[in-house]
mmCIF file of C-alpha atoms in Angstrom:
data_model
loop_
_atom_site.group_PDB
_atom_site.id
_atom_site.type_symbol
_atom_site.label_atom_id
_atom_site.label_comp_id
_atom_site.label_asym_id
_atom_site.label_seq_id
_atom_site.Cartn_x
_atom_site.Cartn_y
_atom_site.Cartn_z
ATOM 1 C CA MET A 584 78.907 77.768 111.339
ATOM 2 C CA SER A 585 79.281 78.770 107.715
ATOM 3 C CA THR A 586 82.485 80.279 106.493
ATOM 4 C CA PHE A 587 83.736 82.518 103.705
ATOM 5 C CA GLN A 588 87.003 83.050 101.871
ATOM 6 C CA PHE A 589 89.289 85.647 103.440
ATOM 7 C CA GLU A 590 92.527 86.914 101.939
ATOM 8 C CA LEU A 591 94.905 89.390 103.469
ATOM 9 C CA VAL A 592 97.674 90.437 101.111
ATOM 10 C CA SER A 593 100.419 93.012 101.458
ATOM 11 C CA PRO A 594 102.554 94.153 98.508
ATOM 12 C CA GLU A 595 105.349 91.887 99.600
ATOM 13 C CA LYS A 596 103.494 88.733 100.567
ATOM 14 C CA THR A 597 100.239 87.002 101.363
ATOM 15 C CA LEU A 598 99.594 87.234 105.099
ATOM 16 C CA PHE A 599 96.456 85.160 105.369
ATOM 17 C CA SER A 600 94.408 83.068 103.019
ATOM 18 C CA GLY A 601 91.684 80.645 103.993
ATOM 19 C CA GLN A 602 88.124 80.012 105.161
ATOM 20 C CA VAL A 603 86.982 82.029 108.160
ATOM 21 C CA GLU A 604 83.808 82.550 110.158
ATOM 22 C CA GLN A 605 84.162 86.238 110.796
ATOM 23 C CA VAL A 606 86.619 89.094 110.547
ATOM 24 C CA VAL A 607 86.624 92.426 112.360
ATOM 25 C CA VAL A 608 88.190 95.030 110.091
ATOM 26 C CA PRO A 609 89.446 98.510 111.097
ATOM 27 C CA GLY A 610 87.601 100.609 108.509
ATOM 28 C CA LEU A 611 88.336 104.272 107.948
ATOM 29 C CA ASP A 612 84.977 105.241 109.475
ATOM 30 C CA GLY A 613 85.090 102.712 112.293
ATOM 31 C CA GLU A 614 85.452 99.022 112.790
ATOM 32 C CA PHE A 615 83.084 96.618 111.116
ATOM 33 C CA THR A 616 82.534 92.889 111.242
ATOM 34 C CA VAL A 617 82.286 90.767 108.148
ATOM 35 C CA LEU A 618 80.166 87.614 108.308
ATOM 36 C CA PRO A 619 79.341 85.177 105.504
ATOM 37 C CA GLY A 620 76.980 86.710 102.959
ATOM 38 C CA HIS A 621 77.968 90.316 103.617
ATOM 39 C CA ALA A 622 76.733 92.807 101.019
ATOM 40 C CA PRO A 623 79.294 93.943 98.397
ATOM 41 C CA PHE A 624 81.294 96.696 99.993
ATOM 42 C CA THR A 625 84.575 98.511 99.402
ATOM 43 C CA THR A 626 86.295 100.717 101.933
ATOM 44 C CA ALA A 627 89.577 102.280 102.898
ATOM 45 C CA LEU A 628 91.210 101.117 106.113
ATOM 46 C CA ARG A 629 93.114 102.854 108.838
ATOM 47 C CA PRO A 630 96.058 101.270 110.683
ATOM 48 C CA GLY A 631 94.786 98.813 113.255
ATOM 49 C CA ILE A 632 94.168 95.215 114.094
ATOM 50 C CA ALA A 633 92.123 92.728 112.097
ATOM 51 C CA PHE A 634 90.500 90.124 114.319
ATOM 52 C CA VAL A 635 90.161 86.901 112.341
ATOM 53 C CA VAL A 636 87.933 84.099 113.640
ATOM 54 C CA GLU A 637 88.694 80.889 111.792
ATOM 55 C CA SER A 638 86.576 78.662 114.034
ATOM 56 C CA LYS A 639 85.136 78.835 117.514
ATOM 57 C CA ASN A 640 88.428 78.246 119.328
ATOM 58 C CA ASN A 641 90.787 79.533 116.739
ATOM 59 C CA ALA A 642 91.229 83.267 116.305
ATOM 60 C CA THR A 643 94.178 85.392 115.282
ATOM 61 C CA ARG A 644 94.959 89.074 115.380
ATOM 62 C CA ILE A 645 96.825 90.621 112.492
ATOM 63 C CA VAL A 646 98.218 94.127 112.557
ATOM 64 C CA ILE A 647 97.469 96.132 109.422
ATOM 65 C CA LYS A 648 99.158 99.360 108.402
ATOM 66 C CA GLY A 649 96.227 100.787 106.474
ATOM 67 C CA GLY A 650 94.977 99.761 103.050
ATOM 68 C CA PHE A 651 91.703 98.732 101.428
ATOM 69 C CA ALA A 652 89.065 96.075 101.993
ATOM 70 C CA ASP A 653 86.889 94.657 99.263
ATOM 71 C CA ILE A 654 83.915 92.421 99.925
ATOM 72 C CA ASN A 655 82.196 90.652 97.060
ATOM 73 C CA GLU A 656 80.304 87.396 96.596
ATOM 74 C CA LYS A 657 83.616 85.497 96.584
ATOM 75 C CA GLY A 658 84.632 86.737 99.993
ATOM 76 C CA LEU A 659 86.713 89.396 101.700
ATOM 77 C CA THR A 660 90.010 90.687 100.371
ATOM 78 C CA ILE A 661 92.169 93.104 102.319
ATOM 79 C CA LEU A 662 94.877 94.954 100.449
ATOM 80 C CA ALA A 663 97.101 96.002 103.341
ATOM 81 C CA ASP A 664 99.931 98.502 102.977
ATOM 82 C CA GLY A 665 101.880 96.297 105.337
ATOM 83 C CA GLY A 666 101.264 94.063 108.293
ATOM 84 C CA ALA A 667 102.166 91.086 110.412
ATOM 85 C CA PRO A 668 100.598 88.735 112.966
ATOM 86 C CA ILE A 669 100.355 90.498 116.328
ATOM 87 C CA GLU A 670 102.845 88.116 117.962
ATOM 88 C CA GLU A 671 105.538 89.349 115.630
ATOM 89 C CA ILE A 672 104.943 92.986 116.442
ATOM 90 C CA SER A 673 105.735 94.598 119.762
ATOM 91 C CA ILE A 674 105.389 98.192 120.825
ATOM 92 C CA GLU A 675 109.146 98.345 121.293
ATOM 93 C CA SER A 676 109.775 97.217 117.738
ATOM 94 C CA ILE A 677 107.457 99.913 116.439
ATOM 95 C CA THR A 678 109.080 102.520 118.655
ATOM 96 C CA GLN A 679 112.395 101.375 117.255
ATOM 97 C CA GLU A 680 111.058 101.652 113.754
ATOM 98 C CA ILE A 681 109.811 105.181 114.455
ATOM 99 C CA ILE A 682 113.215 106.204 115.787
ATOM 100 C CA HIS A 683 114.889 104.602 112.789
ATOM 101 C CA SER A 684 112.569 106.381 110.361
ATOM 102 C CA GLU A 685 113.135 109.667 112.136
ATOM 103 C CA THR A 686 116.899 109.362 111.751
ATOM 104 C CA LEU A 687 116.330 108.569 108.099
ATOM 105 C CA ARG A 688 114.113 111.630 107.854
ATOM 106 C CA ILE A 689 116.891 113.813 109.212
ATOM 107 C CA ALA A 690 119.431 112.224 106.908
ATOM 108 C CA ALA A 691 117.137 112.594 103.893
ATOM 109 C CA LYS A 692 118.594 114.832 101.204
ATOM 110 C CA THR A 693 115.583 115.480 98.997
ATOM 111 C CA ASP A 694 112.039 116.618 99.651
ATOM 112 C CA VAL A 695 110.773 113.392 98.156
ATOM 113 C CA GLU A 696 112.543 111.257 100.709
ATOM 114 C CA ARG A 697 111.360 113.575 103.456
ATOM 115 C CA THR A 698 107.673 113.402 102.556
ATOM 116 C CA ALA A 699 107.903 109.638 102.178
ATOM 117 C CA ALA A 700 109.506 109.390 105.608
ATOM 118 C CA ASP A 701 106.883 111.697 107.136
ATOM 119 C CA ALA A 702 104.019 109.580 105.861
ATOM 120 C CA HIS A 703 105.715 106.471 107.165
ATOM 121 C CA ILE A 704 106.291 107.987 110.606
ATOM 122 C CA SER A 705 102.724 109.206 111.047
ATOM 123 C CA GLN A 706 101.444 105.768 110.082
ATOM 124 C CA LEU A 707 103.697 104.094 112.616
ATOM 125 C CA LYS A 708 102.695 106.492 115.365
ATOM 126 C CA GLU A 709 99.029 105.863 114.779
ATOM 127 C CA LEU A 710 99.641 102.145 114.950
ATOM 128 C CA LYS A 711 101.597 102.532 118.168
ATOM 129 C CA ASN A 712 98.723 104.433 119.756
ATOM 130 C CA ILE A 713 96.336 101.629 118.883
ATOM 131 C CA LEU A 714 98.612 98.946 120.252
ATOM 132 C CA GLU A 715 99.143 100.811 123.490
ATOM 133 C CA LYS A 716 95.439 100.827 124.227
ATOM 134 C CA MET B 73 155.901 83.585 69.698
ATOM 135 C CA PRO B 74 155.312 84.102 73.429
ATOM 136 C CA SER B 75 157.806 82.474 75.751
ATOM 137 C CA LEU B 76 156.865 79.547 77.964
ATOM 138 C CA LYS B 77 156.699 81.774 81.020
ATOM 139 C CA ASP B 78 154.388 84.242 79.285
ATOM 140 C CA LEU B 79 152.073 81.418 78.327
ATOM 141 C CA ARG B 80 152.077 80.024 81.819
ATOM 142 C CA ASN B 81 151.128 83.417 83.238
ATOM 143 C CA ARG B 82 148.397 83.833 80.708
ATOM 144 C CA ILE B 83 146.921 80.440 81.542
ATOM 145 C CA THR B 84 146.849 81.215 85.266
ATOM 146 C CA SER B 85 145.184 84.566 84.683
ATOM 147 C CA VAL B 86 142.540 83.107 82.368
ATOM 148 C CA LYS B 87 141.805 80.404 84.902
ATOM 149 C CA ALA B 88 141.505 82.973 87.683
ATOM 150 C CA THR B 89 139.056 84.964 85.568
ATOM 151 C CA GLN B 90 137.109 81.805 84.923
ATOM 152 C CA LYS B 91 136.798 81.170 88.644
ATOM 153 C CA ILE B 92 135.449 84.666 89.187
ATOM 154 C CA THR B 93 132.886 84.463 86.405
ATOM 155 C CA LYS B 94 131.819 81.045 87.633
ATOM 156 C CA ALA B 95 131.301 82.434 91.132
ATOM 157 C CA MET B 96 129.380 85.416 89.755
ATOM 158 C CA GLN B 97 127.158 83.083 87.793
ATOM 159 C CA MET B 98 126.328 81.091 90.894
ATOM 160 C CA VAL B 99 125.639 84.219 92.923
ATOM 161 C CA ALA B 100 123.364 85.472 90.146
ATOM 162 C CA ALA B 101 121.535 82.148 90.127
ATOM 163 C CA ALA B 102 120.876 82.372 93.863
ATOM 164 C CA LYS B 103 119.776 86.002 93.596
ATOM 165 C CA LEU B 104 117.564 85.173 90.647
ATOM 166 C CA ARG B 105 115.729 82.620 92.692
ATOM 167 C CA ARG B 106 115.184 85.158 95.427
ATOM 168 C CA ALA B 107 114.041 87.778 92.953
ATOM 169 C CA GLN B 108 111.602 85.334 91.395
ATOM 170 C CA LEU B 109 110.185 84.466 94.802
ATOM 171 C CA ALA B 110 109.719 88.150 95.573
ATOM 172 C CA ALA B 111 107.987 88.683 92.240
ATOM 173 C CA GLU B 112 105.701 85.755 92.892
ATOM 174 C CA ALA B 113 104.866 86.956 96.394
ATOM 175 C CA ALA B 114 103.914 90.358 95.018
ATOM 176 C CA ARG B 115 101.541 88.944 92.429
ATOM 177 C CA PRO B 116 98.408 88.314 94.578
ATOM 178 C CA TYR B 117 98.363 91.905 95.811
ATOM 179 C CA ALA B 118 98.718 93.317 92.310
ATOM 180 C CA GLU B 119 95.992 91.032 90.980
ATOM 181 C CA ARG B 120 93.533 91.876 93.750
ATOM 182 C CA MET B 121 94.320 95.545 93.313
ATOM 183 C CA GLU B 122 93.459 95.272 89.637
ATOM 184 C CA THR B 123 90.105 93.645 90.389
ATOM 185 C CA VAL B 124 89.162 96.244 92.966
ATOM 186 C CA LEU B 125 90.226 99.052 90.671
ATOM 187 C CA ALA B 126 88.325 97.618 87.721
ATOM 188 C CA GLY B 127 85.191 97.477 89.856
ATOM 189 C CA LEU B 128 85.728 101.025 91.040
ATOM 190 C CA THR B 129 86.267 102.509 87.602
ATOM 191 C CA ALA B 130 83.148 100.830 86.309
ATOM 192 C CA ASN B 131 81.107 102.413 89.084
ATOM 193 C CA ALA B 132 82.675 105.823 89.478
ATOM 194 C CA SER B 133 81.351 108.606 87.318
ATOM 195 C CA ALA B 134 83.839 110.067 84.877
ATOM 196 C CA ASP B 135 84.119 113.462 86.541
ATOM 197 C CA SER B 136 84.836 112.037 89.984
ATOM 198 C CA ALA B 137 87.812 110.036 88.747
ATOM 199 C CA PRO B 138 91.153 111.519 89.807
ATOM 200 C CA VAL B 139 93.330 113.215 87.186
ATOM 201 C CA LEU B 140 96.001 110.646 87.873
ATOM 202 C CA MET B 141 93.801 108.038 86.272
ATOM 203 C CA THR B 142 92.314 109.941 83.374
ATOM 204 C CA GLY B 143 95.194 112.299 82.704
ATOM 205 C CA ARG B 144 94.919 115.990 82.005
ATOM 206 C CA GLY B 145 93.936 115.442 78.418
ATOM 207 C CA ALA B 146 97.190 116.970 77.207
ATOM 208 C CA ASP B 147 100.190 115.121 75.830
ATOM 209 C CA LYS B 148 102.785 117.872 75.457
ATOM 210 C CA VAL B 149 105.295 116.750 78.047
ATOM 211 C CA HIS B 150 106.302 113.141 78.421
ATOM 212 C CA LEU B 151 108.120 111.669 81.365
ATOM 213 C CA LEU B 152 110.127 108.537 80.701
ATOM 214 C CA VAL B 153 110.921 106.521 83.800
ATOM 215 C CA VAL B 154 113.854 104.353 82.779
ATOM 216 C CA CYS B 155 114.553 101.492 85.173
ATOM 217 C CA THR B 156 117.898 99.774 84.802
ATOM 218 C CA ALA B 157 120.386 97.990 87.009
ATOM 219 C CA GLU B 158 123.012 99.463 89.282
ATOM 220 C CA ARG B 159 125.727 97.199 88.023
ATOM 221 C CA GLY B 160 127.038 96.083 84.682
ATOM 222 C CA LEU B 161 128.341 92.684 83.627
ATOM 223 C CA CYS B 162 124.897 91.466 82.735
ATOM 224 C CA GLY B 163 125.023 91.164 78.985
ATOM 225 C CA GLY B 164 122.807 93.453 76.964
ATOM 226 C CA PHE B 165 120.359 93.993 79.812
ATOM 227 C CA ASN B 166 120.999 97.684 80.475
ATOM 228 C CA SER B 167 121.687 98.610 76.868
ATOM 229 C CA SER B 168 118.480 97.097 75.558
ATOM 230 C CA ILE B 169 116.361 99.069 78.021
ATOM 231 C CA ALA B 170 118.320 102.238 77.307
ATOM 232 C CA ARG B 171 117.947 101.661 73.566
ATOM 233 C CA LEU B 172 114.182 101.289 73.844
ATOM 234 C CA ALA B 173 113.980 104.482 75.893
ATOM 235 C CA ARG B 174 116.266 106.314 73.473
ATOM 236 C CA ASP B 175 114.169 105.315 70.465
ATOM 237 C CA LYS B 176 111.016 106.444 72.211
ATOM 238 C CA ALA B 177 112.592 109.740 73.254
ATOM 239 C CA ASN B 178 113.788 110.434 69.712
ATOM 240 C CA GLU B 179 110.380 109.606 68.321
ATOM 241 C CA LEU B 180 108.671 111.956 70.776
ATOM 242 C CA ILE B 181 111.155 114.749 70.135
ATOM 243 C CA SER B 182 110.649 114.446 66.383
ATOM 244 C CA GLN B 183 106.909 114.845 67.027
ATOM 245 C CA GLY B 184 107.663 118.104 68.756
ATOM 246 C CA LYS B 185 106.934 116.896 72.285
ATOM 247 C CA THR B 186 108.953 117.746 75.334
ATOM 248 C CA VAL B 187 110.743 114.801 76.866
ATOM 249 C CA LYS B 188 111.852 114.452 80.453
ATOM 250 C CA ILE B 189 113.715 111.457 81.737
ATOM 251 C CA LEU B 190 113.814 110.046 85.253
ATOM 252 C CA CYS B 191 116.515 107.432 85.610
ATOM 253 C CA VAL B 192 116.121 104.682 88.167
ATOM 254 C CA GLY B 193 119.436 102.896 88.348
ATOM 255 C CA LYS B 194 122.886 104.211 87.574
ATOM 256 C CA LYS B 195 123.576 102.264 84.403
ATOM 257 C CA GLY B 196 120.669 103.723 82.473
ATOM 258 C CA PHE B 197 121.770 107.206 83.453
ATOM 259 C CA GLU B 198 125.298 106.563 82.243
ATOM 260 C CA GLN B 199 124.037 105.411 78.872
ATOM 261 C CA LEU B 200 121.399 108.078 78.385
ATOM 262 C CA LYS B 201 123.384 111.087 79.502
ATOM 263 C CA ARG B 202 125.482 110.930 76.317
ATOM 264 C CA ASN B 203 122.539 111.969 74.147
ATOM 265 C CA PHE B 204 119.941 113.284 76.559
ATOM 266 C CA GLU B 205 121.859 114.986 79.313
ATOM 267 C CA LYS B 206 119.608 118.054 79.378
ATOM 268 C CA HIS B 207 116.453 115.945 79.352
ATOM 269 C CA ILE B 208 117.331 113.988 82.475
ATOM 270 C CA VAL B 209 115.530 115.532 85.427
ATOM 271 C CA ASP B 210 116.633 113.179 88.166
ATOM 272 C CA VAL B 211 118.451 109.973 88.969
ATOM 273 C CA ILE B 212 117.362 107.578 91.688
ATOM 274 C CA GLU B 213 119.983 105.069 92.735
ATOM 275 C CA PHE B 214 119.486 101.938 94.781
ATOM 276 C CA ARG B 215 123.158 101.147 95.014
ATOM 277 C CA SER B 216 123.092 100.503 98.752
ATOM 278 C CA VAL B 217 119.864 98.497 98.636
ATOM 279 C CA LYS B 218 120.411 94.774 98.801
ATOM 280 C CA GLN B 219 117.023 93.673 97.631
ATOM 281 C CA ILE B 220 114.352 95.802 96.037
ATOM 282 C CA GLY B 221 111.404 96.163 98.388
ATOM 283 C CA PHE B 222 108.206 98.133 98.497
ATOM 284 C CA PRO B 223 109.804 101.204 100.134
ATOM 285 C CA GLN B 224 112.000 101.661 97.037
ATOM 286 C CA ALA B 225 108.949 101.611 94.805
ATOM 287 C CA GLU B 226 107.297 104.153 97.111
ATOM 288 C CA LEU B 227 110.288 106.428 96.772
ATOM 289 C CA VAL B 228 110.079 106.382 92.963
ATOM 290 C CA THR B 229 106.321 106.887 93.074
ATOM 291 C CA SER B 230 106.509 109.857 95.416
ATOM 292 C CA ARG B 231 109.016 111.494 93.081
ATOM 293 C CA VAL B 232 106.776 110.864 90.064
ATOM 294 C CA LEU B 233 103.695 112.129 91.909
ATOM 295 C CA GLU B 234 105.485 115.220 93.083
ATOM 296 C CA MET B 235 106.380 116.072 89.507
ATOM 297 C CA PHE B 236 102.864 115.322 88.318
ATOM 298 C CA GLU B 237 101.346 117.584 90.924
ATOM 299 C CA ALA B 238 103.755 120.356 89.972
ATOM 300 C CA GLN B 239 102.411 119.892 86.421
ATOM 301 C CA GLU B 240 105.840 119.041 85.134
ATOM 302 C CA PHE B 241 104.561 116.386 82.748
ATOM 303 C CA ASP B 242 101.328 115.055 81.226
ATOM 304 C CA ILE B 243 102.096 111.447 80.370
ATOM 305 C CA ALA B 244 104.427 109.046 82.131
ATOM 306 C CA THR B 245 105.832 105.865 80.662
ATOM 307 C CA ILE B 246 107.940 103.332 82.504
ATOM 308 C CA PHE B 247 110.704 101.325 80.827
ATOM 309 C CA TYR B 248 111.852 98.055 82.284
ATOM 310 C CA SER B 249 112.698 94.531 81.277
ATOM 311 C CA ARG B 250 110.051 91.875 81.531
ATOM 312 C CA PHE B 251 111.314 88.546 82.773
ATOM 313 C CA ARG B 252 110.325 85.775 80.398
ATOM 314 C CA SER B 253 113.003 83.220 81.259
ATOM 315 C CA VAL B 254 116.683 83.068 82.163
ATOM 316 C CA ILE B 255 117.630 83.526 78.529
ATOM 317 C CA ALA B 256 114.824 85.832 77.459
ATOM 318 C CA GLN B 257 114.216 89.257 78.962
ATOM 319 C CA ILE B 258 111.998 91.567 77.014
ATOM 320 C CA PRO B 259 112.532 95.322 77.266
ATOM 321 C CA THR B 260 109.070 96.759 77.763
ATOM 322 C CA GLU B 261 107.438 100.170 77.897
ATOM 323 C CA LYS B 262 104.263 100.744 79.843
ATOM 324 C CA ARG B 263 102.170 103.847 80.310
ATOM 325 C CA ILE B 264 101.537 104.542 83.988
ATOM 326 C CA ILE B 265 99.957 108.020 83.927
ATOM 327 C CA PRO B 266 97.212 108.211 82.832
ATOM 328 C CA LEU B 267 96.371 104.715 83.895
ATOM 329 C CA ASP B 268 96.470 102.109 81.159
ATOM 330 C CA MET B 269 93.379 100.100 81.970
ATOM 331 C CA ASP B 270 92.918 96.863 80.078
ATOM 332 C CA GLN B 271 89.183 96.746 80.517
ATOM 333 C CA ALA B 272 86.652 98.133 82.902
ATOM 334 C CA GLY B 273 84.942 95.537 85.042
ATOM 335 C CA PRO B 274 81.213 94.907 84.992
ATOM 336 C CA LYS B 275 79.093 97.433 86.827
ATOM 337 C CA LEU B 276 78.443 96.058 90.282
ATOM 338 C CA ASP B 277 76.092 97.000 93.006
ATOM 339 C CA VAL B 278 78.703 97.775 95.614
ATOM 340 C CA GLU B 279 78.616 100.111 98.563
ATOM 341 C CA TYR B 280 81.548 102.401 99.121
ATOM 342 C CA GLU B 281 82.805 103.908 102.310
ATOM 343 C CA PRO B 282 83.520 106.831 102.528
ATOM 344 C CA ASP B 283 82.632 107.123 98.779
ATOM 345 C CA GLU B 284 83.959 106.159 95.358
ATOM 346 C CA ALA B 285 85.902 109.339 94.777
ATOM 347 C CA THR B 286 87.708 109.217 98.120
ATOM 348 C CA ILE B 287 88.648 105.606 97.681
ATOM 349 C CA LEU B 288 89.769 106.184 94.125
ATOM 350 C CA GLU B 289 91.895 109.060 95.267
ATOM 351 C CA LYS B 290 93.642 106.770 97.703
ATOM 352 C CA ILE B 291 93.813 103.666 95.612
ATOM 353 C CA VAL B 292 95.075 105.157 92.370
ATOM 354 C CA PRO B 293 98.433 106.379 93.736
ATOM 355 C CA ARG B 294 98.688 103.066 95.512
ATOM 356 C CA ASN B 295 98.158 101.294 92.234
ATOM 357 C CA LEU B 296 100.892 103.417 90.696
ATOM 358 C CA THR B 297 103.274 102.230 93.397
ATOM 359 C CA VAL B 298 102.262 98.654 92.742
ATOM 360 C CA GLN B 299 102.923 99.059 89.029
ATOM 361 C CA ILE B 300 106.336 100.549 89.694
ATOM 362 C CA TYR B 301 107.083 97.904 92.301
ATOM 363 C CA ARG B 302 106.212 95.227 89.809
ATOM 364 C CA ALA B 303 108.440 96.794 87.174
ATOM 365 C CA LEU B 304 111.320 96.984 89.638
ATOM 366 C CA LEU B 305 110.866 93.356 90.662
ATOM 367 C CA GLU B 306 110.671 92.163 87.069
ATOM 368 C CA ASN B 307 113.752 94.203 86.388
ATOM 369 C CA ALA B 308 115.634 92.667 89.282
ATOM 370 C CA ALA B 309 114.794 89.166 88.099
ATOM 371 C CA SER B 310 115.700 90.046 84.520
ATOM 372 C CA GLU B 311 118.999 91.549 85.586
ATOM 373 C CA MET B 312 119.958 88.400 87.443
ATOM 374 C CA GLY B 313 118.824 86.215 84.552
ATOM 375 C CA ALA B 314 120.845 88.262 82.088
ATOM 376 C CA LYS B 315 123.836 88.224 84.408
ATOM 377 C CA MET B 316 123.567 84.487 84.806
ATOM 378 C CA SER B 317 123.637 83.779 81.096
ATOM 379 C CA ALA B 318 126.331 86.401 80.467
ATOM 380 C CA MET B 319 128.527 84.891 83.163
ATOM 381 C CA ASP B 320 127.806 81.397 81.894
ATOM 382 C CA SER B 321 129.093 82.216 78.442
ATOM 383 C CA ALA B 322 132.043 84.108 79.941
ATOM 384 C CA THR B 323 132.961 81.016 81.928
ATOM 385 C CA ARG B 324 132.714 78.891 78.817
ATOM 386 C CA ASN B 325 134.822 81.296 76.808
ATOM 387 C CA ALA B 326 137.462 81.353 79.528
ATOM 388 C CA GLY B 327 137.497 77.551 79.514
ATOM 389 C CA GLU B 328 138.037 77.479 75.761
ATOM 390 C CA MET B 329 140.771 80.062 76.007
ATOM 391 C CA ALA B 330 142.550 78.180 78.767
ATOM 392 C CA LYS B 331 142.368 75.033 76.672
ATOM 393 C CA LYS B 332 143.813 76.798 73.645
ATOM 394 C CA TYR B 333 146.675 78.293 75.637
ATOM 395 C CA THR B 334 147.450 75.015 77.367
ATOM 396 C CA GLN B 335 147.688 73.314 73.998
ATOM 397 C CA GLN B 336 149.970 76.024 72.701
ATOM 398 C CA TYR B 337 152.045 75.809 75.874
ATOM 399 C CA ASN B 338 152.451 72.028 75.636
ATOM 400 C CA ARG B 339 153.293 72.203 71.969
ATOM 401 C CA SER B 340 156.027 74.772 72.422
ATOM 402 C CA ARG B 341 157.369 72.939 75.455
ATOM 403 C CA GLN B 342 157.605 69.763 73.384
ATOM 404 C CA ALA B 343 159.239 71.645 70.544
ATOM 405 C CA MET B 344 161.828 72.978 72.948
ATOM 406 C CA ILE B 345 162.619 69.534 74.348
ATOM 407 C CA THR B 346 162.949 68.136 70.837
ATOM 408 C CA LYS B 347 165.207 70.991 69.892
ATOM 409 C CA GLU B 348 167.438 70.425 72.915
ATOM 410 C CA LEU B 349 167.627 66.687 72.215
ATOM 411 C CA ILE B 350 168.629 67.324 68.607
ATOM 412 C CA GLU B 351 171.318 69.674 69.803
ATOM 413 C CA ILE B 352 172.707 67.050 72.209
ATOM 414 C CA ILE B 353 172.543 64.228 69.679
ATOM 415 C CA SER B 354 174.094 66.229 66.897
ATOM 416 C CA GLY B 355 176.788 67.361 69.357
ATOM 417 C CA ALA B 356 177.524 63.727 70.246
ATOM 418 C CA GLU B 357 177.617 62.745 66.580
ATOM 419 C CA ALA B 358 180.145 65.434 65.796
ATOM 420 C CA LEU B 359 182.619 63.983 68.287
#
């Protein structure tokens, strides 16, 4: 089967880079599958799981905390706000992170810190809901 | 002429200082490597972001572009975001950034503009408050942060955005030090609001979901964070580079000083022995 170039980058590091057969991406208006030769397309993403098929027997799931996807003739690029392979993320760790962020939110002194914390918490909660399904 | 004991004490203290500076240099070298790795890891994201944004701006119509990107068309109030280090002992690193910001602020004030300063990092605040105390609107410190990460950049961005939305400024410029090499860090200013686009990409036939304006609205603040993140990372690497070379020359200076004192110590010790011998010999001769 033909393949295309797929790159998944977060601000802090590159999470995936290589040839793949197909990728299921959690778009803002619903999930969509990218196959080789997809039409040029740019969309915002919601938190969720990207399902990456490298070859018939080799697929990985990568958790994405929102971001953008860009498809052009060169391939698919996902600019994720954050993320990790699904094995590295557990519901407990996210729950922990939510609790941690909530304590930070309470300890926050300025409005700026508070709004930043709020955004972070809502993102985490959404992700937790998805993982629990 | 200092006594032998004084000299001995001085030599020990210089050598102790030398050990400390040597250790600091090595720590800085290790941290520099880490900072460089972080900067490298952040590059792909920033590059992809630029491509996507270039494509978007080429396609979006001018009136749908967010104000953050095009600006409000006014340039009355300038916000200077001055990024410096939290700690000193890194040569001219902090001063050169502060100087650049100071020159810019003076220039803007002489043009009759209003200047507001947001300090990121304690050292810049300490240097700027002498002349611009009433211009400084806020100070963000990362004293307790071990390594600069994306959340820190988000914090700075949210503060900047909050001020922009409250119409507290029209144009924002960020000041940081670009990392060229261990011995060369270049203080740099960069306009972040409105967006300083190098060139618009070619017009592409791309579909957008939900639509260009919505995506732009989301991606432009994100891009701002990326720019600030990049500046902070460059700054961190520059700081460590500057600290490394400052500590290197401090170690060398301490070595030279210790050598000089040791020579002086040996010479005066020898002189004393000679003097004592002469006294004994001349005493024996007198008998």
